[in-house]
Amino acid sequence: MCADRLSVYDAIRLRRDVRAEFTGDVVDDAVLWRILDAAHRAPSVGNSQPWDFVVVQDPATLRRFAGHVADKRREFRDGLPPDRAEVFAPIKIEGIVESGTGIVVTHDDARGGPHVLGRATVPETGVYSTVLAIQNLWLAATAERIGVGWVSFYDEGFLRELVGIPEGVRPVAWLCLGPVEEFQRVPDLERFGWRERRPLEAAVHRETFGA
């Protein structure tokens, strides 16, 4: 165990959706592999392991995706009421080129065959498993002091074509990953006044919802 890595609780508290703090350096291959190994160790329904990870570091591909995301950002901004558009204007939504590495996390609902143990009555547990892999990845990266940013301003068809995702497999996330100057102590959406965090007391119910 490396002494300068964070505990899981420290990583949870420090984890941020990183946008503007990437150094521009590319993550070291050994560190990247440790982070992907942590993601691949996530629990999954019926041990189906429905995820795959496409590592993208070609600068031309990163620039192409960044241009597409910028177009989607403008579309979102143009659909906002004027007051919300003003709040949104300074918020950076991606660090695709700056991070130097994109990880496209995909989900294959057919992985594990037609009878996945535990998915019969709640089919969404398949994609929940893939999201757990993303959470493992994010916390492992934070423990390594590597930043992660989840990009969600894109058309699925564009991303599918960009990295060659086959039919039947869906992209769940584009994650920007790279070394950072620092982790912000307050999440960007709180800092810029988009939305405040709910207190824990408002989210915990005992015995019945609302109690």
Short mmCIF file of C-alpha atoms in Angstrom, two decimals:
data_model
loop_
_atom_site.label_atom_id
_atom_site.label_comp_id
_atom_site.label_asym_id
_atom_site.label_seq_id
_atom_site.Cartn_x
_atom_site.Cartn_y
_atom_site.Cartn_z
CA MET A 1 0.00 0.00 0.00
CA CYS A 2 1.47 3.35 -1.04
CA ALA A 3 1.52 5.74 1.94
CA ASP A 4 0.54 8.80 -0.08
CA ARG A 5 -2.73 7.27 -1.38
CA LEU A 6 -5.93 8.41 0.25
CA SER A 7 -8.25 6.34 2.41
CA VAL A 8 -11.62 5.48 0.90
CA TYR A 9 -13.36 8.05 3.13
CA ASP A 10 -10.88 10.75 2.17
CA ALA A 11 -11.37 9.89 -1.51
CA ILE A 12 -15.15 10.10 -1.17
CA ARG A 13 -14.91 13.53 0.45
CA LEU A 14 -12.33 14.85 -2.00
CA ARG A 15 -13.81 13.37 -5.21
CA ARG A 16 -14.84 16.07 -7.67
CA ASP A 17 -16.19 16.23 -11.21
CA VAL A 18 -13.00 17.80 -12.59
CA ARG A 19 -13.16 20.29 -15.49
CA ALA A 20 -10.59 23.06 -15.29
CA GLU A 21 -7.88 21.66 -13.03
CA PHE A 22 -6.13 19.19 -15.37
CA THR A 23 -2.39 19.81 -15.71
CA GLY A 24 -2.22 18.75 -19.37
CA ASP A 25 -0.01 15.76 -18.55
CA VAL A 26 -1.14 12.29 -19.61
CA VAL A 27 -1.78 9.80 -16.83
CA ASP A 28 1.01 7.26 -16.36
CA ASP A 29 0.19 3.84 -17.86
CA ALA A 30 0.84 1.96 -14.62
CA VAL A 31 -1.50 4.28 -12.71
CA LEU A 32 -4.12 4.04 -15.45
CA TRP A 33 -4.00 0.24 -15.28
CA ARG A 34 -4.44 0.27 -11.47
CA ILE A 35 -7.46 2.54 -11.85
CA LEU A 36 -9.02 0.32 -14.54
CA ASP A 37 -8.32 -2.75 -12.41
CA ALA A 38 -10.25 -1.13 -9.55
CA ALA A 39 -13.14 -0.42 -11.92
CA HIS A 40 -13.12 -4.01 -13.18
CA ARG A 41 -13.38 -5.30 -9.60
CA ALA A 42 -16.81 -3.70 -9.11
CA PRO A 43 -19.69 -5.93 -8.03
CA SER A 44 -22.13 -6.88 -10.80
CA VAL A 45 -25.51 -8.58 -10.93
CA GLY A 46 -25.06 -12.30 -11.54
CA ASN A 47 -21.31 -11.64 -11.90
CA SER A 48 -22.18 -10.53 -15.46
CA GLN A 49 -19.45 -7.81 -15.62
CA PRO A 50 -21.35 -5.94 -18.37
CA TRP A 51 -18.82 -3.13 -18.77
CA ASP A 52 -15.98 -2.39 -21.20
CA PHE A 53 -13.52 0.51 -21.20
CA VAL A 54 -12.36 2.24 -24.38
CA VAL A 55 -9.22 4.29 -23.64
CA VAL A 56 -8.96 7.28 -26.01
CA GLN A 57 -5.72 9.30 -26.17
CA ASP A 58 -5.47 10.22 -29.86
CA PRO A 59 -5.43 14.08 -29.84
CA ALA A 60 -7.48 14.23 -33.06
CA THR A 61 -10.22 12.08 -31.54
CA LEU A 62 -10.21 14.13 -28.34
CA ARG A 63 -10.52 17.37 -30.34
CA ARG A 64 -13.33 15.97 -32.47
CA PHE A 65 -15.32 14.91 -29.43
CA ALA A 66 -14.63 18.23 -27.68
CA GLY A 67 -16.05 20.11 -30.69
CA HIS A 68 -19.21 17.99 -30.62
CA VAL A 69 -19.64 18.57 -26.87
CA ALA A 70 -19.20 22.34 -27.35
CA ASP A 71 -22.06 22.30 -29.86
CA LYS A 72 -24.29 20.44 -27.38
CA ARG A 73 -23.34 22.88 -24.62
CA ARG A 74 -24.50 25.80 -26.79
CA GLU A 75 -27.77 24.02 -27.53
CA PHE A 76 -28.39 23.53 -23.80
CA ARG A 77 -27.51 27.15 -22.99
CA ASP A 78 -29.79 28.48 -25.72
CA GLY A 79 -32.73 26.54 -24.24
CA LEU A 80 -32.34 28.00 -20.74
CA PRO A 81 -34.33 30.93 -19.30
CA PRO A 82 -32.17 34.08 -19.28
CA ASP A 83 -31.46 33.98 -15.53
CA ARG A 84 -30.31 30.34 -15.62
CA ALA A 85 -28.31 30.94 -18.81
CA GLU A 86 -26.42 33.68 -16.96
CA VAL A 87 -25.58 31.31 -14.09
CA PHE A 88 -24.59 28.57 -16.55
CA ALA A 89 -22.36 30.78 -18.72
CA PRO A 90 -19.12 30.54 -16.64
CA ILE A 91 -19.51 26.84 -15.80
CA LYS A 92 -17.01 24.66 -17.66
CA ILE A 93 -18.56 21.31 -18.54
CA GLU A 94 -15.60 19.30 -19.84
CA GLY A 95 -11.84 18.88 -19.91
CA ILE A 96 -11.64 16.51 -22.87
CA VAL A 97 -8.49 17.84 -24.53
CA GLU A 98 -6.82 19.12 -21.35
CA SER A 99 -7.04 15.77 -19.55
CA GLY A 100 -5.27 13.92 -22.36
CA THR A 101 -7.24 10.71 -21.77
CA GLY A 102 -10.86 9.78 -22.31
CA ILE A 103 -12.36 6.56 -21.03
CA VAL A 104 -15.60 5.55 -22.68
CA VAL A 105 -17.45 3.16 -20.38
CA THR A 106 -19.91 0.92 -22.20
CA HIS A 107 -22.67 -1.44 -21.10
CA ASP A 108 -23.56 -4.76 -22.76
CA ASP A 109 -26.97 -5.92 -21.54
CA ALA A 110 -26.44 -9.31 -23.19
CA ARG A 111 -23.29 -10.03 -21.18
CA GLY A 112 -23.91 -13.04 -18.98
CA GLY A 113 -26.47 -14.63 -21.29
CA PRO A 114 -30.28 -14.62 -21.24
CA HIS A 115 -30.62 -15.70 -17.59
CA VAL A 116 -28.58 -13.31 -15.45
CA LEU A 117 -29.00 -14.27 -11.81
CA GLY A 118 -30.59 -11.40 -9.90
CA ARG A 119 -31.82 -9.40 -12.90
CA ALA A 120 -35.14 -11.15 -13.60
CA THR A 121 -37.39 -8.70 -11.73
CA VAL A 122 -35.18 -5.59 -11.79
CA PRO A 123 -33.55 -5.47 -15.24
CA GLU A 124 -31.93 -2.10 -14.49
CA THR A 125 -29.48 -3.86 -12.17
CA GLY A 126 -27.38 -4.51 -15.27
CA VAL A 127 -26.66 -0.87 -15.97
CA TYR A 128 -26.43 -0.21 -12.21
CA SER A 129 -23.50 -2.65 -12.21
CA THR A 130 -21.72 -0.63 -14.90
CA VAL A 131 -22.27 2.55 -12.90
CA LEU A 132 -20.71 0.84 -9.88
CA ALA A 133 -17.62 0.19 -12.03
CA ILE A 134 -17.53 3.92 -12.80
CA GLN A 135 -17.73 4.73 -9.10
CA ASN A 136 -14.87 2.33 -8.35
CA LEU A 137 -12.84 3.97 -11.13
CA TRP A 138 -13.55 7.46 -9.81
CA LEU A 139 -12.63 6.71 -6.21
CA ALA A 140 -9.48 4.83 -7.20
CA ALA A 141 -8.43 7.74 -9.42
CA THR A 142 -9.04 10.22 -6.60
CA ALA A 143 -6.99 8.06 -4.22
CA GLU A 144 -4.17 8.31 -6.79
CA ARG A 145 -4.77 12.08 -6.97
CA ILE A 146 -5.93 11.73 -10.57
CA GLY A 147 -8.92 13.80 -11.65
CA VAL A 148 -12.04 12.49 -13.38
CA GLY A 149 -14.75 14.44 -15.17
CA TRP A 150 -17.97 12.87 -16.48
CA VAL A 151 -19.07 14.35 -19.82
CA SER A 152 -22.78 13.98 -20.61
CA PHE A 153 -23.32 16.60 -23.35
CA TYR A 154 -23.24 14.37 -26.44
CA ASP A 155 -25.41 12.43 -28.86
CA GLU A 156 -25.10 8.70 -28.30
CA GLY A 157 -24.93 8.00 -32.04
CA PHE A 158 -21.99 10.38 -32.46
CA LEU A 159 -20.00 8.73 -29.67
CA ARG A 160 -20.90 5.26 -30.92
CA GLU A 161 -19.47 6.09 -34.37
CA LEU A 162 -16.45 7.92 -32.96
CA VAL A 163 -15.05 4.95 -31.04
CA GLY A 164 -16.65 2.08 -32.95
CA ILE A 165 -19.14 0.82 -30.37
CA PRO A 166 -21.04 -2.17 -31.84
CA GLU A 167 -24.81 -2.56 -31.98
CA GLY A 168 -26.28 -3.90 -28.77
CA VAL A 169 -23.65 -2.14 -26.65
CA ARG A 170 -24.42 1.33 -25.31
CA PRO A 171 -22.06 4.07 -24.11
CA VAL A 172 -22.78 5.02 -20.51
CA ALA A 173 -20.09 7.64 -19.93
CA TRP A 174 -17.16 9.53 -21.38
CA LEU A 175 -14.78 10.12 -18.49
CA CYS A 176 -11.93 12.65 -18.76
CA LEU A 177 -9.00 11.38 -16.71
CA GLY A 178 -5.67 12.99 -15.92
CA PRO A 179 -3.35 14.55 -13.33
CA VAL A 180 -4.69 17.70 -11.68
CA GLU A 181 -3.24 20.84 -10.12
CA GLU A 182 -5.69 20.47 -7.23
CA PHE A 183 -9.15 19.23 -6.30
CA GLN A 184 -11.67 21.98 -5.66
CA ARG A 185 -12.92 21.91 -2.07
CA VAL A 186 -16.42 22.94 -3.18
CA PRO A 187 -18.04 21.33 -6.25
CA ASP A 188 -18.30 23.62 -9.28
CA LEU A 189 -22.10 23.61 -9.42
CA GLU A 190 -22.21 24.83 -5.82
CA ARG A 191 -19.42 27.37 -6.33
CA PHE A 192 -21.18 28.89 -9.35
CA GLY A 193 -24.61 28.90 -7.74
CA TRP A 194 -26.29 26.29 -9.96
CA ARG A 195 -27.53 24.06 -7.11
CA GLU A 196 -26.69 23.46 -3.46
CA ARG A 197 -26.04 20.07 -1.90
CA ARG A 198 -28.89 18.59 0.15
CA PRO A 199 -28.05 17.94 3.81
CA LEU A 200 -27.88 14.28 4.81
CA GLU A 201 -30.78 14.78 7.21
CA ALA A 202 -33.06 15.60 4.26
CA ALA A 203 -32.16 12.35 2.48
CA VAL A 204 -32.50 9.81 5.32
CA HIS A 205 -35.89 8.24 6.13
CA ARG A 206 -36.65 5.66 8.83
CA GLU A 207 -38.96 2.72 8.18
CA THR A 208 -41.12 4.58 5.62
CA PHE A 209 -40.39 7.25 3.04
CA GLY A 210 -40.94 10.73 4.51
CA ALA A 211 -40.72 9.57 8.12
#
